[in-house]
XYZ file of C-alpha atoms in Angstrom:
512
model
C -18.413 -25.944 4.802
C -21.963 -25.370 3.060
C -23.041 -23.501 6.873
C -23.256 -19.861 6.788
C -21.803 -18.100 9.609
C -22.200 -14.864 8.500
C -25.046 -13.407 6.895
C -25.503 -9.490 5.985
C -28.732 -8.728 4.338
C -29.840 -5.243 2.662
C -26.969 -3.435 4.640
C -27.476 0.355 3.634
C -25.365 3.172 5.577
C -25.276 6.924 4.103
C -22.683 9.710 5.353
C -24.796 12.473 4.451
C -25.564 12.923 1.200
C -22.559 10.049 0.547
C -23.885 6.597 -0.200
C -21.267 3.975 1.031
C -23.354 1.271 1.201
C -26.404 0.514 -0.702
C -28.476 -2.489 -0.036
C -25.633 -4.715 0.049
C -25.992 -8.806 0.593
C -23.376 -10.514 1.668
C -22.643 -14.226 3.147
C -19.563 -15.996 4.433
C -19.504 -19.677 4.896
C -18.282 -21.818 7.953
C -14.441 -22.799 6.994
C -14.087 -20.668 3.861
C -11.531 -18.091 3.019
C -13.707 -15.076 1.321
C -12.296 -12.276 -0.411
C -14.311 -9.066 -1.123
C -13.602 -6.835 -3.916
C -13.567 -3.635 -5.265
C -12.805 0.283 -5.856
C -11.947 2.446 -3.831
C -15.205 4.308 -2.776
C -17.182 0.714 -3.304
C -17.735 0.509 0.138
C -15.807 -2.440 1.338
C -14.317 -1.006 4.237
C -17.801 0.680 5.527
C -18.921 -2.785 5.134
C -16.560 -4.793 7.351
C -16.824 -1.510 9.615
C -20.711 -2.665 10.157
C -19.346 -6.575 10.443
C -16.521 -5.222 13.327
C -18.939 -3.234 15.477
C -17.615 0.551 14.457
C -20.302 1.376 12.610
C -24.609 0.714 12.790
C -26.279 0.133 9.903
C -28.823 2.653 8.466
C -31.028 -0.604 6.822
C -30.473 -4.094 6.583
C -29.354 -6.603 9.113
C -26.864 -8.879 10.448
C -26.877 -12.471 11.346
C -24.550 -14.834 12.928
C -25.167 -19.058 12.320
C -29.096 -17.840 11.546
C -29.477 -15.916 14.497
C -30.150 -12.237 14.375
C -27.103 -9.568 16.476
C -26.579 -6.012 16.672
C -23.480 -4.751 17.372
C -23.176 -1.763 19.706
C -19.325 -1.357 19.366
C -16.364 -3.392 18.655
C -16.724 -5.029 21.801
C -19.927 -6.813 20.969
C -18.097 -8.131 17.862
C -15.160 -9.226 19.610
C -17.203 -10.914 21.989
C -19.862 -12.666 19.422
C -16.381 -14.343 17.716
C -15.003 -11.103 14.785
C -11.824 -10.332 14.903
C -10.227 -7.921 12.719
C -6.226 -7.482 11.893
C -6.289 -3.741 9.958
C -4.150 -3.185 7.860
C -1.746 -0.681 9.717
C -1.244 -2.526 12.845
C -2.197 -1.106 16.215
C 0.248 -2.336 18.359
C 2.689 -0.475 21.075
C 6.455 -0.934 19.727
C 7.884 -0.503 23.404
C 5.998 -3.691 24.674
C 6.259 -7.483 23.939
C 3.900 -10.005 21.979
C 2.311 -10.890 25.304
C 1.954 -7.768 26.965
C -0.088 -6.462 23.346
C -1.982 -9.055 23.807
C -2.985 -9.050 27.583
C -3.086 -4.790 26.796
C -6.107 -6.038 24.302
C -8.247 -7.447 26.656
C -7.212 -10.803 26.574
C -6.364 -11.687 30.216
C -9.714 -12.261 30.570
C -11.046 -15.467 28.217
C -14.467 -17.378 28.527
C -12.408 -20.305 30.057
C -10.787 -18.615 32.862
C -8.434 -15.747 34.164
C -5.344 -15.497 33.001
C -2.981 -12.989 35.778
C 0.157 -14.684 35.468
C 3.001 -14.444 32.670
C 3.440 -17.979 32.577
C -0.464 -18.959 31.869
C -0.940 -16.137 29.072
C 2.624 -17.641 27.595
C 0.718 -21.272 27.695
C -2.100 -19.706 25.902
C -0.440 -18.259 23.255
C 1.730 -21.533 22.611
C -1.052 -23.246 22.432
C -3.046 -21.345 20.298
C 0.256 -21.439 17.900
C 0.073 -24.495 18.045
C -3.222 -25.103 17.085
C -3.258 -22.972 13.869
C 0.636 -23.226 12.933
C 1.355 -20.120 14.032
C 4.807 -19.110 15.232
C 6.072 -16.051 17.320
C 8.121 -15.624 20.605
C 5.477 -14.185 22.948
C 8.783 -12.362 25.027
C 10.026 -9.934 22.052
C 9.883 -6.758 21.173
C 7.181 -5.273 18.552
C 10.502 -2.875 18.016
C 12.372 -6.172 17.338
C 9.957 -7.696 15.091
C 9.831 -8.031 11.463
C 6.880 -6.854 9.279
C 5.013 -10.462 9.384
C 5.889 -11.273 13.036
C 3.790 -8.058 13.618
C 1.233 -9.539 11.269
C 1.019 -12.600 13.778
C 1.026 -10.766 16.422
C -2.148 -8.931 15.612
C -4.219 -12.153 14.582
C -2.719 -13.618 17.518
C -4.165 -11.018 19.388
C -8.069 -11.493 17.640
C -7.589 -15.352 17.820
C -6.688 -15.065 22.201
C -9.800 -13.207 22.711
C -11.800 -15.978 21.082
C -12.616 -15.059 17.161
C -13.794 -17.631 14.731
C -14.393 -15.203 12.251
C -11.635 -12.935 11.086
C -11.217 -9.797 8.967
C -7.899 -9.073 6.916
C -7.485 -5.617 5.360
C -4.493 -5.916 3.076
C -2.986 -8.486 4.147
C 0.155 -8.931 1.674
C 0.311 -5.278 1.049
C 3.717 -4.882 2.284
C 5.021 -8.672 2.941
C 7.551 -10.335 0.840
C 6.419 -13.197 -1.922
C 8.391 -15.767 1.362
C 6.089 -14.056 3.789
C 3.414 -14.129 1.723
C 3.685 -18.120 1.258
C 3.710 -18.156 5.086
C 0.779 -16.614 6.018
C -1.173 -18.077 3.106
C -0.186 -21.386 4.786
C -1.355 -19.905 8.451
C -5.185 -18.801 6.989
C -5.026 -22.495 5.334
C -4.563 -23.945 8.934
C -6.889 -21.935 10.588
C -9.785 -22.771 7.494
C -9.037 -26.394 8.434
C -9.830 -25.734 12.107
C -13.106 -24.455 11.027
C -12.568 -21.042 10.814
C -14.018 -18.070 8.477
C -11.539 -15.559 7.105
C -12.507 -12.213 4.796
C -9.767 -10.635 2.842
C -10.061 -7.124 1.572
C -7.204 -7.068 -0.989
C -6.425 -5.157 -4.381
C -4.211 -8.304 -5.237
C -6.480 -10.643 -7.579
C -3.650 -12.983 -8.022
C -3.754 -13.899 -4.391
C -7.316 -14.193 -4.611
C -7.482 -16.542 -7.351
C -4.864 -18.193 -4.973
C -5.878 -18.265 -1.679
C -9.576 -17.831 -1.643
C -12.701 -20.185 -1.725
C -15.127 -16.967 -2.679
C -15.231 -13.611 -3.773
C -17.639 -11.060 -3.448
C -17.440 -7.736 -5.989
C -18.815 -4.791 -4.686
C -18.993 -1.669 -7.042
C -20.747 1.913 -6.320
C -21.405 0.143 -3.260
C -23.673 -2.232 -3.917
C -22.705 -6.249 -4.101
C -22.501 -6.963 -7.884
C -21.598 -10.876 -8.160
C -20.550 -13.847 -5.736
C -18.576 -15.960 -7.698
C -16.446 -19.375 -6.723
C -12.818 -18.797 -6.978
C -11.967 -21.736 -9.258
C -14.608 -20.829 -11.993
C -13.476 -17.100 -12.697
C -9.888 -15.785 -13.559
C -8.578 -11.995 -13.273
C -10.316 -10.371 -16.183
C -13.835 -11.281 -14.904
C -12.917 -9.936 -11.422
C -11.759 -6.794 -13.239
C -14.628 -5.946 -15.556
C -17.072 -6.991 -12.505
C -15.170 -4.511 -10.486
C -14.736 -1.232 -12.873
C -17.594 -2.211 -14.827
C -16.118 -2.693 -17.774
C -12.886 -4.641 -19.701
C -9.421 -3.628 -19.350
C -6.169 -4.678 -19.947
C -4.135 -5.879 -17.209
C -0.611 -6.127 -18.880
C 1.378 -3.729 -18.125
C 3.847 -1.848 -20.732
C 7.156 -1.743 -20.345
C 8.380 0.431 -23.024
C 11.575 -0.509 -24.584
C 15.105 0.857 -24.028
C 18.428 1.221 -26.035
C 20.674 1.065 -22.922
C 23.693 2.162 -25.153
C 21.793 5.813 -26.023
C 20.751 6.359 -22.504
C 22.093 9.717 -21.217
C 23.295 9.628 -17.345
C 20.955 11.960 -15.399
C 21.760 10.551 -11.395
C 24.845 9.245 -9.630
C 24.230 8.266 -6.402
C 27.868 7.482 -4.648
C 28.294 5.596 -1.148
C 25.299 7.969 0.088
C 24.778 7.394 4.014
C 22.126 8.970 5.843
C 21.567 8.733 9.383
C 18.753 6.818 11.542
C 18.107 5.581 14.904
C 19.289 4.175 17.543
C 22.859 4.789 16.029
C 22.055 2.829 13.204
C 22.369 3.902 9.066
C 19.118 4.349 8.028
C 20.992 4.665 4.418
C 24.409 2.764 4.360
C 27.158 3.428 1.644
C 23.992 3.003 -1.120
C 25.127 3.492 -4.759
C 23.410 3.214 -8.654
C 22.906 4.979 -11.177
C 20.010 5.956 -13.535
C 19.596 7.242 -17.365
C 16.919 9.270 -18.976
C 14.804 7.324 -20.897
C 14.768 4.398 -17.814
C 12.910 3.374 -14.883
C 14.618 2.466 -12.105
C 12.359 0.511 -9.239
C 12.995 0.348 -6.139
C 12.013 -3.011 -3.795
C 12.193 -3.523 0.095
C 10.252 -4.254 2.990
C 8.786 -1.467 4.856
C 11.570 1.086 6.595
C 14.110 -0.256 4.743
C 15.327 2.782 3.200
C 13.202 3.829 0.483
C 12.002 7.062 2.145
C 15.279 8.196 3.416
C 16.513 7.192 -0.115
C 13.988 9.635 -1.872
C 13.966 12.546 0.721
C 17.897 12.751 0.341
C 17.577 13.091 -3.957
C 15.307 15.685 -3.068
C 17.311 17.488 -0.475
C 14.711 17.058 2.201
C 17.142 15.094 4.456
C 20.104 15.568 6.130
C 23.215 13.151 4.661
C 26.093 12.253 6.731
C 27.734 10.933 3.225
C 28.372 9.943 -0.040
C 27.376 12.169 -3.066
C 24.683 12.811 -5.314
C 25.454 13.949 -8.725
C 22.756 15.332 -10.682
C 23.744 15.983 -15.074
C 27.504 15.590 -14.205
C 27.199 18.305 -10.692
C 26.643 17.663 -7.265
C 23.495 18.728 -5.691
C 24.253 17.382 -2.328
C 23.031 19.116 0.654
C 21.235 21.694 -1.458
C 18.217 22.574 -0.329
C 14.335 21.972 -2.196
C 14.937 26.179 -2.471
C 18.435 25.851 -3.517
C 17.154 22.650 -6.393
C 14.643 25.292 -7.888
C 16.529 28.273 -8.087
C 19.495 26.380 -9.618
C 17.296 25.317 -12.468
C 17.675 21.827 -11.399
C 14.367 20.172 -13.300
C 13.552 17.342 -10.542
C 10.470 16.558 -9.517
C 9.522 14.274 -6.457
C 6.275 12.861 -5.629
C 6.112 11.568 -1.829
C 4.547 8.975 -0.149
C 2.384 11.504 1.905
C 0.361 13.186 -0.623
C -1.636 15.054 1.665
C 1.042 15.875 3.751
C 3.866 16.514 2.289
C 2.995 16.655 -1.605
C -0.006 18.668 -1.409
C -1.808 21.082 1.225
C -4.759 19.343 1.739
C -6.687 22.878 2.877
C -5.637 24.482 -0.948
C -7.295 24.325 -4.055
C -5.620 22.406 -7.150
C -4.660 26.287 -8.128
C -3.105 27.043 -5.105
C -1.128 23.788 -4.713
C 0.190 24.401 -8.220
C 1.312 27.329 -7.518
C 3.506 26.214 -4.539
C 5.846 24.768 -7.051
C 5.957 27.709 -9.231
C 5.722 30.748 -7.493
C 9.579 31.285 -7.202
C 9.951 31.659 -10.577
C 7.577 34.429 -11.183
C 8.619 37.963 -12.108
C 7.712 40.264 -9.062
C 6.431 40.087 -5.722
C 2.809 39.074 -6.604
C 1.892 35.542 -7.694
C -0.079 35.657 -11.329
C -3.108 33.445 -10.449
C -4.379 33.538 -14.444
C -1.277 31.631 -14.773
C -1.954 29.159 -12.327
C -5.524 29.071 -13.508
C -3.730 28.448 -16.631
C -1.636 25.773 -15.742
C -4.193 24.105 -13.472
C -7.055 23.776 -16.181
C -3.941 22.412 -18.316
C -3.276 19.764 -15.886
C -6.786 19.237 -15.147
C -7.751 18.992 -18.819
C -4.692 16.835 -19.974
C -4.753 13.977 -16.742
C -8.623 13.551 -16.986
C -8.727 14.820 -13.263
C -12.393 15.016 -12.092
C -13.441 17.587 -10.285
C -16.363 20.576 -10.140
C -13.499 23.489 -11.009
C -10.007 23.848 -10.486
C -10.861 26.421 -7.123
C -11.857 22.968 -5.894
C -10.368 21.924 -2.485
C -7.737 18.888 -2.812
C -8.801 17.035 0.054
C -12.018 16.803 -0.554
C -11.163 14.835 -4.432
C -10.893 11.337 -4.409
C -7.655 9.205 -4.019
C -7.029 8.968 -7.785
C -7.537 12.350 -8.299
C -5.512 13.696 -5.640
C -2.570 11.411 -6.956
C -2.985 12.571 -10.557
C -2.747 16.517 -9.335
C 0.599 15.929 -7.376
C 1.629 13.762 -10.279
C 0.031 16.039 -13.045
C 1.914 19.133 -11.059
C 5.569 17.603 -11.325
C 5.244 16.278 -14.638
C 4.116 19.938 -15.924
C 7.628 21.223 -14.479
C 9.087 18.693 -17.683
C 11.569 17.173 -14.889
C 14.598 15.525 -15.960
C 14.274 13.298 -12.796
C 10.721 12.043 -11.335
C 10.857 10.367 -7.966
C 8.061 8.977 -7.202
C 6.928 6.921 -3.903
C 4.564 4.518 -3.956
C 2.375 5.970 -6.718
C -0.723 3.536 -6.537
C -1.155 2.920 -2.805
C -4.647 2.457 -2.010
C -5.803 3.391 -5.854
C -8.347 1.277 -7.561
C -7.064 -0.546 -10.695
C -8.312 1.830 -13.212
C -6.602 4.737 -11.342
C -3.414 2.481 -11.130
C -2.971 1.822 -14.635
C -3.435 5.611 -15.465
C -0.735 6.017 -13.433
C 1.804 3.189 -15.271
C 0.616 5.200 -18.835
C 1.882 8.330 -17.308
C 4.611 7.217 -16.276
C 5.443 5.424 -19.227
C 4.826 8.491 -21.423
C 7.693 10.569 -19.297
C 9.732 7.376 -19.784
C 9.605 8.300 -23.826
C 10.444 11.577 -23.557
C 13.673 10.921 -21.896
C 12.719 11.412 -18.292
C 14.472 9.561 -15.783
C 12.422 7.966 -12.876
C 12.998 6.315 -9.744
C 9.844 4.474 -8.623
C 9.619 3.184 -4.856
C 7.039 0.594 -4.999
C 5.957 -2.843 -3.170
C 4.012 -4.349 -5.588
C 6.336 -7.037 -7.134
C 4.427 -7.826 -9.962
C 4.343 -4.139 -10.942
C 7.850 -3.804 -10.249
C 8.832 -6.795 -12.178
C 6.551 -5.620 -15.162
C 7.042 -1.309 -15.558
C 10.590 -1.111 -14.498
C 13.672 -1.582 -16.494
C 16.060 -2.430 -13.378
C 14.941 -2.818 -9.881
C 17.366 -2.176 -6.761
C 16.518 -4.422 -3.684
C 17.402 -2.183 -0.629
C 17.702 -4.012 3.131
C 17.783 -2.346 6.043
C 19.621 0.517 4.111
C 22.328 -1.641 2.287
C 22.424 -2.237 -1.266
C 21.284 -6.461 -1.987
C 21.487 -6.417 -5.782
C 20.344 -4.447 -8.682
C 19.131 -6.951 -11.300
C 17.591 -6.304 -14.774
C 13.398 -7.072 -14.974
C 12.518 -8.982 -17.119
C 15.333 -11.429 -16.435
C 14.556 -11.453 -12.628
C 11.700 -13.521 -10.157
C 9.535 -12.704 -7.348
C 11.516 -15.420 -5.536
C 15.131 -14.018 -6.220
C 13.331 -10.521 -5.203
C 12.090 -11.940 -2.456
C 14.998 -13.381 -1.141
C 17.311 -10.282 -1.443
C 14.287 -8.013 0.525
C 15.020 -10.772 3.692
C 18.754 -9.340 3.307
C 20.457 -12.233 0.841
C 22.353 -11.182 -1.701
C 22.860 -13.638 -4.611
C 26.670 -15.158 -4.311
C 27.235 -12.103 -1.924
C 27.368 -9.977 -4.815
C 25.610 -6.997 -6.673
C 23.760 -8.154 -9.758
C 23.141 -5.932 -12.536
């Protein structure tokens, strides 16, 4: 285990005047599970971009078992042994396991040709075999679950050869079962001898899984430390640069002085394939309350939101907003009622903000309607943007400033910053911390909590159970559009979470 396989030394790359990476050294040991953390911005993706072949280096060098390589493209990397399974995975829903596979290249192996069906099947099985792997080679990517997808894609990397293999994100959307699973896969392969970097946000699952962990910060490597001598708090401060707190508040509640602010009845919405992508769904939520909401990817949670917000078409049910129902009104129809909602979408760039605008503009797009006249009054929106800039610590050169060009956290805090300023009865939010570092995250959890005191009610769509488990007052478990249980926080587990996001309810009933 002591050999190093992979060696990258004074690795530098610039995007114009944009430092990614910044003499960074980096080693990865034969048999070892390596994680590599950091920011956003730190330069860990640039990084295993220079490892996988997409990018050259502008400095610095690479080395594989002590010999020097330069990769060209991805190709040379695939073929010197790097695989890497990104995060959203690029495979063609319409086709089977095999057929992604042989589509990737890997008909063609250093040991032979593979033409027929039945020698590629023989392959596979026998590279599942070999690392404990398990997938029918004959279905569907359409038909597959969220970690048989997962297996595909390493299956895929693994077929063509790799000993060395990249994971971006992993876990992000897998289920604490799944999870346990394909911790137990990467353990399998280490024991065969192979070498496998995780880029994850999830330091529990580091401390878990992984041998090493490199920190990278401003993009340069800070610290290699060994797993089993360092704990979350030392990732943490190696990673921001400084302590904080990783418990996260969950402020109190009197449940009887809650006021009812949303009654969702029985609400069915529509999907594909002449299936519900919503099916008879029902809760309720209070001001004053957070209400999370847990599932696997497509199991609802966007339909769920888009509906609340009038932004998709319901076939049933109701939705009863303060007492009256807002169902099939429009987002036009919500603001000129005087219904204060305010939703904050999983598509910030695309369907939160206009990515072209400048934080002015896109607070305007909210407010315009309201103004007196034909004209919009951009002192009041230079008003309300310096406001919002000012009071959510948003940095950026001026509030003219284009959005797209801020970073992550800062586009996040002027959607967010923009709905909260409406003082919204009802925030839905979707996935508020996807792909923010941890000091951006926990900005977000104080915001939210602060709306929380002032009597706001908020649905939050998130798939980070430990987050879930530790902001939220209740969280509903939604699979495949059904209802599995609504159960109170801090009384329920990952497990029991787990379990109902699979599609088992507890005793076949509702909890909560």
């Amino acid at each position: 285990m002591d050999e190093i396989c992979v060696k990258l030394e004074g690795i530098c790359k610039s995007f114009g005047s944009v430092v990614a990476n910044n003499n960074i050294n980096f080693d990865v040991r034969s048999g070892e599970i390596h994680a590599l953390l950091g920011e956003n911005g730190s330069g860990k993706s640039t990084l295993m971009n220079i490892l996988s072949g997409i990018y050259n280096p502008d400095a610095g060098h690479i080395e594989l078992f002590s010999k020097r390589v330069s990769f060209a493209s991805p190709k040379d990397s695939i073929k010197a042994g790097i695989g890497m399974v990104h995060q959203h995975f690029k495979l063609v829903d319409v086709l089977t396991a095999k057929e992604n596979i042989i589509a990737n290249g890997c008909d063609r192996l250093t040991d032979g040709f593979f033409t027929s069906g039945k020698a590629m099947t023989a392959r596979i099985n026998e590279i599942e075999q070999k690392y404990g792997l398990v997938l029918d080679p004959d279905k569907k990517i359409y038909n597959m679950s969220v970690s048989e997808k997962q297996t595909c894609e390493i299956l895929k990397v693994l077929c063509r050869g790799a000993k060395i293999l990249i994971l971006d994100e992993p876990t992000a959307v897998l289920t604490p079962q799944e999870i346990r699973v394909l911790f137990e896969i990467l353990r399998n392969m280490k024991r065969q001898g192979c070498s496998i970097i995780i880029i994850t946000h999830k330091l529990a699952e580091v401390l878990e899984i992984s041998d090493r962990c490199t920190i990278l910060r401003r993009g340069q490597s800070i610290k290699t430390l060994n797993t089993a001598e360092t704990d979350a708090r030392e990732l943490t401060e190696l990673m921001v640069g400084r302590p904080i707190s990783l418990d996260i508040e969950r402020v109190p509640i009197e449940r009887e002085k809650l006021k009812p602010i949303l009654n969702v009845k029985d609400l069915t919405v529509r999907g594909g394939e002449g299936l519900n992508a919503l099916d008879r769904v029902s809760f309720d939520l209070s001001g004053g309350e957070i209400l999370g909401v847990a599932g696997i990817a497509g199991s609802g949670q966007k339909e769920l939101c888009e509906a609340i917000a009038g932004l998709e078409r319901v076939a049933g049910g109701d939705i009863i907003f303060k007492g009256s129902s807002i169902l099939r009104l429009t987002p036009r129809d919500i603001i000129r009622r005087g219904i204060t909602m305010s939703f904050v979408p999983e598509d910030r760039l695309g369907m939160g903000l206009v990515a072209s605008m400048s934080i002015i503009d896109n607070v305007l797009l909210k407010s315009y309607q309201n103004m007196p006249g034909i004209f919009m009054n951009r002192t009041e929106g230079r008003r309300i943007a310096d406001d919002i800039i000012e009071r959510f610590d948003i940095s950026t050169p001026s509030p003219y400033h284009i959005v797209s060009k801020l970073s992550g956290g800062n586009i996040q805090k002027v959607l967010l910053g923009r709905e909260i300023n409406l003082n919204p009865d009802l925030l839905i939010t979707a996935y508020p911390v996807r792909g923010l570092d941890i000091g951006a995250s926990y900005n977000i959890y104080d915001m939210l909590n602060e709306q929380k005191r002032k009597g706001v009610a908020i649905l939050f769509i998130g798939e980070d159970l430990d987050v879930l488990l530790g902001l939220c007052d209740r969280i509903m478990v939604l699979h495949a559009g059904k209802v599995m249980g609504i159960v109170d926080a801090d009384k329920a587990t990952k497990e029991e979470l787990g379990l109902m996001m699979l599609g088992h309810a507890e005793n076949g009933r509702l909890k909560g």
